[in-house]
Amino acid sequence: MANFSGQGVLITGASSGIGEALAREFARRGAALVLAARRTDRLDRLVAELTAGGARAVAVRCDVTVDGEPERAAAAARERFGRLDVVVANAGFGVVGPFALLTLDDYRRQFETNVFGVLRTLKATLADVRRTRGRIAVIGSVSGHIATPGSSPYAMSKFAVRALAEALGHELARSGVSVTLVSPGYVASEIPAHVDDARGAPDRARDRVAAPRGRRHRSRQGGRVLSAARAVADVRRHPEVRRPEPGRAGALSARRSAR
């Protein structure tokens, strides 16, 4: 199990789902955490829980669609912990629906968070992880490998960050920075609550993107959230590529650049 004692870790979208699970997993492994999200009430509760258990953690309000806010989160890491070793670009949501009913603005909103939000986060922290020869993790999706009907905005955004992670992995390898793309399958998170399906996405399309077969007991899916979190933390131990398998809700792909 990788030990992150003394390392600064920034996680966006840390107030729920995979981000929240990541916060707990990195805290368990000794990391000093900067937890960023829009919902500060949830962040504050999570920070209180983690610090009560002996972890070092700070909450920072951060909307990745707003220029300058990821920079504030990075500055908090420097001010509180003196360094930033790991950046996890996790914040995201889903826009789904039939292509004929979606507008260009629907696609723009999707890309503003899922693509440009990742770009803002990485631009704000690149100098830090270069200085520490650290790690970047981008949370993608199985939808970045296999698109399904009614999922075009979400799938396009995840294909885009998959390409970004692959390109950055090559660019940063010589500087000692590793870049990881983690592509979870369908896990229990709050993406279903954030899915924008106002334009009439069929139930089956919404389920495929957000949380397929949502009637499953949450504890089963919750294990997959934890599995995704551990995949990020353990990627140095498992640098191989694991491709998503069609039809497997728990499929997970993790790709890491060579170091």
CSV table of C-alpha atoms in Angstrom, one decimal:
chain,number,residue,atom,x,y,z
A,1,MET,CA,0.0,0.0,0.0
A,2,ALA,CA,1.4,3.4,-1.1
A,3,ASN,CA,2.3,5.7,1.8
A,4,PHE,CA,1.7,9.4,1.3
A,5,SER,CA,3.0,10.7,4.6
A,6,GLY,CA,4.2,14.3,4.3
A,7,GLN,CA,2.8,14.7,0.8
A,8,GLY,CA,0.3,17.4,-0.2
A,9,VAL,CA,-2.7,16.1,-2.1
A,10,LEU,CA,-5.4,18.3,-3.9
A,11,ILE,CA,-8.7,16.7,-4.8
A,12,THR,CA,-11.4,18.5,-6.7
A,13,GLY,CA,-15.0,17.5,-6.5
A,14,ALA,CA,-14.2,16.2,-3.0
A,15,SER,CA,-17.6,16.7,-1.4
A,16,SER,CA,-19.2,13.4,-2.5
A,17,GLY,CA,-18.7,10.2,-4.5
A,18,ILE,CA,-15.3,9.2,-5.7
A,19,GLY,CA,-13.8,12.5,-4.5
A,20,GLU,CA,-15.0,11.9,-0.9
A,21,ALA,CA,-13.8,8.3,-1.0
A,22,LEU,CA,-10.4,9.5,-2.3
A,23,ALA,CA,-10.2,12.0,0.6
A,24,ARG,CA,-10.7,9.2,3.1
A,25,GLU,CA,-8.3,6.9,1.3
A,26,PHE,CA,-5.4,9.4,1.1
A,27,ALA,CA,-6.0,10.5,4.7
A,28,ARG,CA,-5.7,6.9,5.8
A,29,ARG,CA,-2.3,6.8,4.0
A,30,GLY,CA,-1.0,9.9,5.7
A,31,ALA,CA,-1.5,12.6,3.1
A,32,ALA,CA,-2.1,16.3,3.9
A,33,LEU,CA,-5.3,17.1,2.1
A,34,VAL,CA,-6.7,20.1,0.3
A,35,LEU,CA,-10.3,19.2,-0.5
A,36,ALA,CA,-11.9,21.4,-3.1
A,37,ALA,CA,-15.6,21.6,-4.2
A,38,ARG,CA,-18.5,24.0,-4.4
A,39,ARG,CA,-20.4,22.6,-1.5
A,40,THR,CA,-18.4,23.9,1.5
A,41,ASP,CA,-20.9,22.6,4.0
A,42,ARG,CA,-20.2,19.0,3.0
A,43,LEU,CA,-16.4,19.7,2.7
A,44,ASP,CA,-16.4,21.2,6.3
A,45,ARG,CA,-18.1,18.1,7.6
A,46,LEU,CA,-15.6,15.8,5.8
A,47,VAL,CA,-12.6,17.8,7.1
A,48,ALA,CA,-14.0,17.7,10.6
A,49,GLU,CA,-14.3,13.9,10.4
A,50,LEU,CA,-10.8,13.4,9.0
A,51,THR,CA,-9.1,15.8,11.4
A,52,ALA,CA,-10.8,14.2,14.3
A,53,GLY,CA,-9.1,11.0,13.2
A,54,GLY,CA,-5.7,12.6,13.1
A,55,ALA,CA,-5.5,13.6,9.5
A,56,ARG,CA,-4.4,17.0,8.2
A,57,ALA,CA,-7.0,18.5,5.9
A,58,VAL,CA,-8.4,21.8,4.8
A,59,ALA,CA,-11.5,22.7,2.8
A,60,VAL,CA,-11.4,25.2,0.0
A,61,ARG,CA,-14.4,26.4,-2.0
A,62,CYS,CA,-13.6,25.8,-5.6
A,63,ASP,CA,-15.7,26.0,-8.8
A,64,VAL,CA,-13.5,24.6,-11.5
A,65,THR,CA,-15.6,26.5,-14.2
A,66,VAL,CA,-14.4,29.8,-12.7
A,67,ASP,CA,-11.0,31.2,-13.7
A,68,GLY,CA,-8.7,31.7,-10.7
A,69,GLU,CA,-10.5,29.3,-8.3
A,70,PRO,CA,-8.3,26.3,-8.9
A,71,GLU,CA,-5.3,28.7,-8.3
A,72,ARG,CA,-6.7,29.5,-4.9
A,73,ALA,CA,-6.9,25.8,-4.0
A,74,ALA,CA,-3.3,25.3,-5.1
A,75,ALA,CA,-2.3,28.3,-3.1
A,76,ALA,CA,-4.0,26.8,0.0
A,77,ALA,CA,-1.8,23.7,-0.4
A,78,ARG,CA,1.4,25.8,-0.5
A,79,GLU,CA,0.3,27.9,2.4
A,80,ARG,CA,-0.9,25.1,4.7
A,81,PHE,CA,1.5,22.3,3.8
A,82,GLY,CA,4.4,23.8,1.9
A,83,ARG,CA,4.1,21.5,-1.1
A,84,LEU,CA,1.8,19.8,-3.5
A,85,ASP,CA,2.7,16.3,-4.7
A,86,VAL,CA,-0.6,14.8,-6.0
A,87,VAL,CA,-3.4,16.5,-7.9
A,88,VAL,CA,-6.6,14.6,-8.6
A,89,ALA,CA,-8.9,16.3,-11.2
A,90,ASN,CA,-12.1,14.6,-10.2
A,91,ALA,CA,-14.8,17.3,-10.4
A,92,GLY,CA,-17.5,16.5,-13.1
A,93,PHE,CA,-21.1,16.0,-13.9
A,94,GLY,CA,-23.2,14.6,-16.8
A,95,VAL,CA,-25.3,16.1,-19.5
A,96,VAL,CA,-27.3,13.4,-21.3
A,97,GLY,CA,-30.2,13.2,-23.8
A,98,PRO,CA,-30.9,12.5,-27.4
A,99,PHE,CA,-28.7,14.5,-29.8
A,100,ALA,CA,-31.7,15.9,-31.7
A,101,LEU,CA,-33.0,17.5,-28.5
A,102,LEU,CA,-29.7,18.9,-27.1
A,103,THR,CA,-28.4,22.4,-27.9
A,104,LEU,CA,-24.9,23.6,-28.4
A,105,ASP,CA,-25.2,25.3,-25.0
A,106,ASP,CA,-25.7,21.8,-23.5
A,107,TYR,CA,-22.5,20.7,-24.9
A,108,ARG,CA,-20.7,23.9,-23.8
A,109,ARG,CA,-21.8,23.5,-20.2
A,110,GLN,CA,-20.7,19.9,-20.2
A,111,PHE,CA,-17.2,20.7,-21.5
A,112,GLU,CA,-16.9,23.7,-19.2
A,113,THR,CA,-16.8,21.5,-16.2
A,114,ASN,CA,-15.5,18.1,-17.4
A,115,VAL,CA,-12.9,19.4,-19.8
A,116,PHE,CA,-12.0,23.0,-19.1
A,117,GLY,CA,-12.4,22.4,-15.4
A,118,VAL,CA,-9.7,19.7,-15.7
A,119,LEU,CA,-7.5,22.1,-17.8
A,120,ARG,CA,-7.9,24.9,-15.2
A,121,THR,CA,-7.0,22.5,-12.4
A,122,LEU,CA,-3.9,21.2,-14.1
A,123,LYS,CA,-2.7,24.6,-15.3
A,124,ALA,CA,-3.0,25.9,-11.7
A,125,THR,CA,-0.9,23.0,-10.3
A,126,LEU,CA,1.5,22.0,-12.9
A,127,ALA,CA,4.5,24.0,-11.6
A,128,ASP,CA,3.9,22.5,-8.1
A,129,VAL,CA,3.9,18.8,-9.2
A,130,ARG,CA,6.9,19.5,-11.5
A,131,ARG,CA,8.7,20.9,-8.4
A,132,THR,CA,8.0,17.8,-6.3
A,133,ARG,CA,8.2,15.3,-9.2
A,134,GLY,CA,4.7,14.3,-8.3
A,135,ARG,CA,1.6,12.8,-9.7
A,136,ILE,CA,-1.4,13.9,-11.7
A,137,ALA,CA,-4.6,11.8,-11.7
A,138,VAL,CA,-7.5,12.5,-14.1
A,139,ILE,CA,-10.8,10.8,-13.3
A,140,GLY,CA,-12.2,9.8,-16.6
A,141,SER,CA,-15.0,7.2,-17.2
A,142,VAL,CA,-15.7,4.0,-19.1
A,143,SER,CA,-17.8,6.4,-21.2
A,144,GLY,CA,-14.5,7.8,-22.5
A,145,HIS,CA,-13.8,4.4,-24.1
A,146,ILE,CA,-17.3,3.3,-25.1
A,147,ALA,CA,-20.1,5.8,-25.9
A,148,THR,CA,-23.8,4.8,-25.5
A,149,PRO,CA,-27.0,6.2,-27.0
A,150,GLY,CA,-28.1,9.4,-25.3
A,151,SER,CA,-24.6,10.0,-23.7
A,152,SER,CA,-22.9,12.1,-26.4
A,153,PRO,CA,-22.1,15.2,-24.3
A,154,TYR,CA,-20.8,13.2,-21.4
A,155,ALA,CA,-18.9,10.7,-23.5
A,156,MET,CA,-17.3,13.4,-25.6
A,157,SER,CA,-16.0,15.1,-22.5
A,158,LYS,CA,-14.5,11.9,-21.2
A,159,PHE,CA,-12.9,11.0,-24.5
A,160,ALA,CA,-11.4,14.5,-24.4
A,161,VAL,CA,-9.8,14.1,-21.0
A,162,ARG,CA,-8.6,10.6,-21.9
A,163,ALA,CA,-6.7,12.2,-24.8
A,164,LEU,CA,-5.4,15.0,-22.5
A,165,ALA,CA,-4.0,12.5,-20.0
A,166,GLU,CA,-2.3,10.5,-22.7
A,167,ALA,CA,-0.7,13.5,-24.3
A,168,LEU,CA,0.4,14.9,-20.9
A,169,GLY,CA,1.9,11.6,-19.9
A,170,HIS,CA,4.3,11.8,-22.8
A,171,GLU,CA,5.1,15.5,-22.3
A,172,LEU,CA,5.8,15.3,-18.5
A,173,ALA,CA,7.6,11.9,-18.3
A,174,ARG,CA,11.0,13.4,-18.6
A,175,SER,CA,10.3,15.9,-15.8
A,176,GLY,CA,9.5,13.0,-13.5
A,177,VAL,CA,5.8,13.7,-13.2
A,178,SER,CA,3.5,10.7,-13.7
A,179,VAL,CA,0.1,11.1,-15.3
A,180,THR,CA,-2.7,8.6,-14.6
A,181,LEU,CA,-6.1,8.3,-16.2
A,182,VAL,CA,-8.6,6.3,-14.1
A,183,SER,CA,-11.7,5.3,-16.0
A,184,PRO,CA,-14.3,3.9,-13.5
A,185,GLY,CA,-17.3,2.0,-14.6
A,186,TYR,CA,-20.6,2.7,-13.0
A,187,VAL,CA,-20.3,3.5,-9.4
A,188,ALA,CA,-22.5,4.9,-6.6
A,189,SER,CA,-21.9,8.6,-6.6
A,190,GLU,CA,-24.1,11.7,-6.8
A,191,ILE,CA,-23.7,12.0,-10.5
A,192,PRO,CA,-27.3,10.8,-10.9
A,193,ALA,CA,-28.4,13.9,-9.0
A,194,HIS,CA,-26.3,16.1,-11.2
A,195,VAL,CA,-27.2,14.6,-14.5
A,196,ASP,CA,-28.9,17.2,-16.7
A,197,ASP,CA,-31.6,15.3,-18.5
A,198,ALA,CA,-34.1,18.1,-18.9
A,199,ARG,CA,-34.3,17.6,-22.6
A,200,GLY,CA,-35.9,14.2,-22.4
A,201,ALA,CA,-33.1,11.6,-22.1
A,202,PRO,CA,-34.6,8.1,-22.1
A,203,ASP,CA,-34.3,6.4,-18.8
A,204,ARG,CA,-32.1,3.8,-20.2
A,205,ALA,CA,-29.7,6.4,-21.6
A,206,ARG,CA,-29.6,8.3,-18.3
A,207,ASP,CA,-29.0,5.1,-16.4
A,208,ARG,CA,-26.1,4.0,-18.7
A,209,VAL,CA,-24.3,7.3,-18.1
A,210,ALA,CA,-25.0,8.0,-14.5
A,211,ALA,CA,-25.8,4.9,-12.6
A,212,PRO,CA,-27.0,1.9,-14.5
A,213,ARG,CA,-29.5,-0.3,-12.9
A,214,GLY,CA,-29.9,2.2,-10.1
A,215,ARG,CA,-32.1,-0.2,-8.2
A,216,ARG,CA,-29.0,-2.1,-7.1
A,217,HIS,CA,-28.3,-1.9,-3.4
A,218,ARG,CA,-26.0,1.1,-2.6
A,219,SER,CA,-23.5,-1.0,-0.6
A,220,ARG,CA,-22.6,-3.0,-3.7
A,221,GLN,CA,-21.9,0.2,-5.7
A,222,GLY,CA,-20.3,1.9,-2.8
A,223,GLY,CA,-17.6,-0.8,-2.9
A,224,ARG,CA,-16.9,0.3,-6.5
A,225,VAL,CA,-16.4,3.9,-5.3
A,226,LEU,CA,-13.8,2.7,-2.9
A,227,SER,CA,-12.2,0.5,-5.5
A,228,ALA,CA,-11.9,3.5,-7.8
A,229,ALA,CA,-10.3,5.5,-5.0
A,230,ARG,CA,-7.8,2.8,-4.2
A,231,ALA,CA,-6.9,2.5,-7.9
A,232,VAL,CA,-5.8,6.1,-7.9
A,233,ALA,CA,-3.8,5.7,-4.7
A,234,ASP,CA,-2.2,2.4,-5.7
A,235,VAL,CA,-1.4,3.2,-9.3
A,236,ARG,CA,2.4,3.0,-8.7
A,237,ARG,CA,1.9,-0.6,-7.8
A,238,HIS,CA,-0.3,-1.2,-10.8
A,239,PRO,CA,0.9,0.8,-13.7
A,240,GLU,CA,-0.6,-1.5,-16.4
A,241,VAL,CA,-3.5,-0.6,-18.5
A,242,ARG,CA,-6.8,-2.2,-17.7
A,243,ARG,CA,-9.4,-1.8,-20.4
A,244,PRO,CA,-13.1,-1.4,-19.6
A,245,GLU,CA,-15.1,-4.4,-20.7
A,246,PRO,CA,-18.5,-3.8,-22.2
A,247,GLY,CA,-21.4,-5.0,-20.1
A,248,ARG,CA,-19.4,-4.9,-16.8
A,249,ALA,CA,-20.7,-2.2,-14.6
A,250,GLY,CA,-17.7,-2.4,-12.4
A,251,ALA,CA,-15.1,-2.1,-15.2
A,252,LEU,CA,-12.1,0.1,-14.4
A,253,SER,CA,-9.3,1.3,-16.6
A,254,ALA,CA,-6.1,2.8,-15.1
A,255,ARG,CA,-3.3,4.0,-17.3
A,256,ARG,CA,-0.1,5.5,-16.1
A,257,SER,CA,2.7,7.2,-18.0
A,258,ALA,CA,6.1,5.7,-17.7
A,259,ARG,CA,8.5,7.1,-15.1
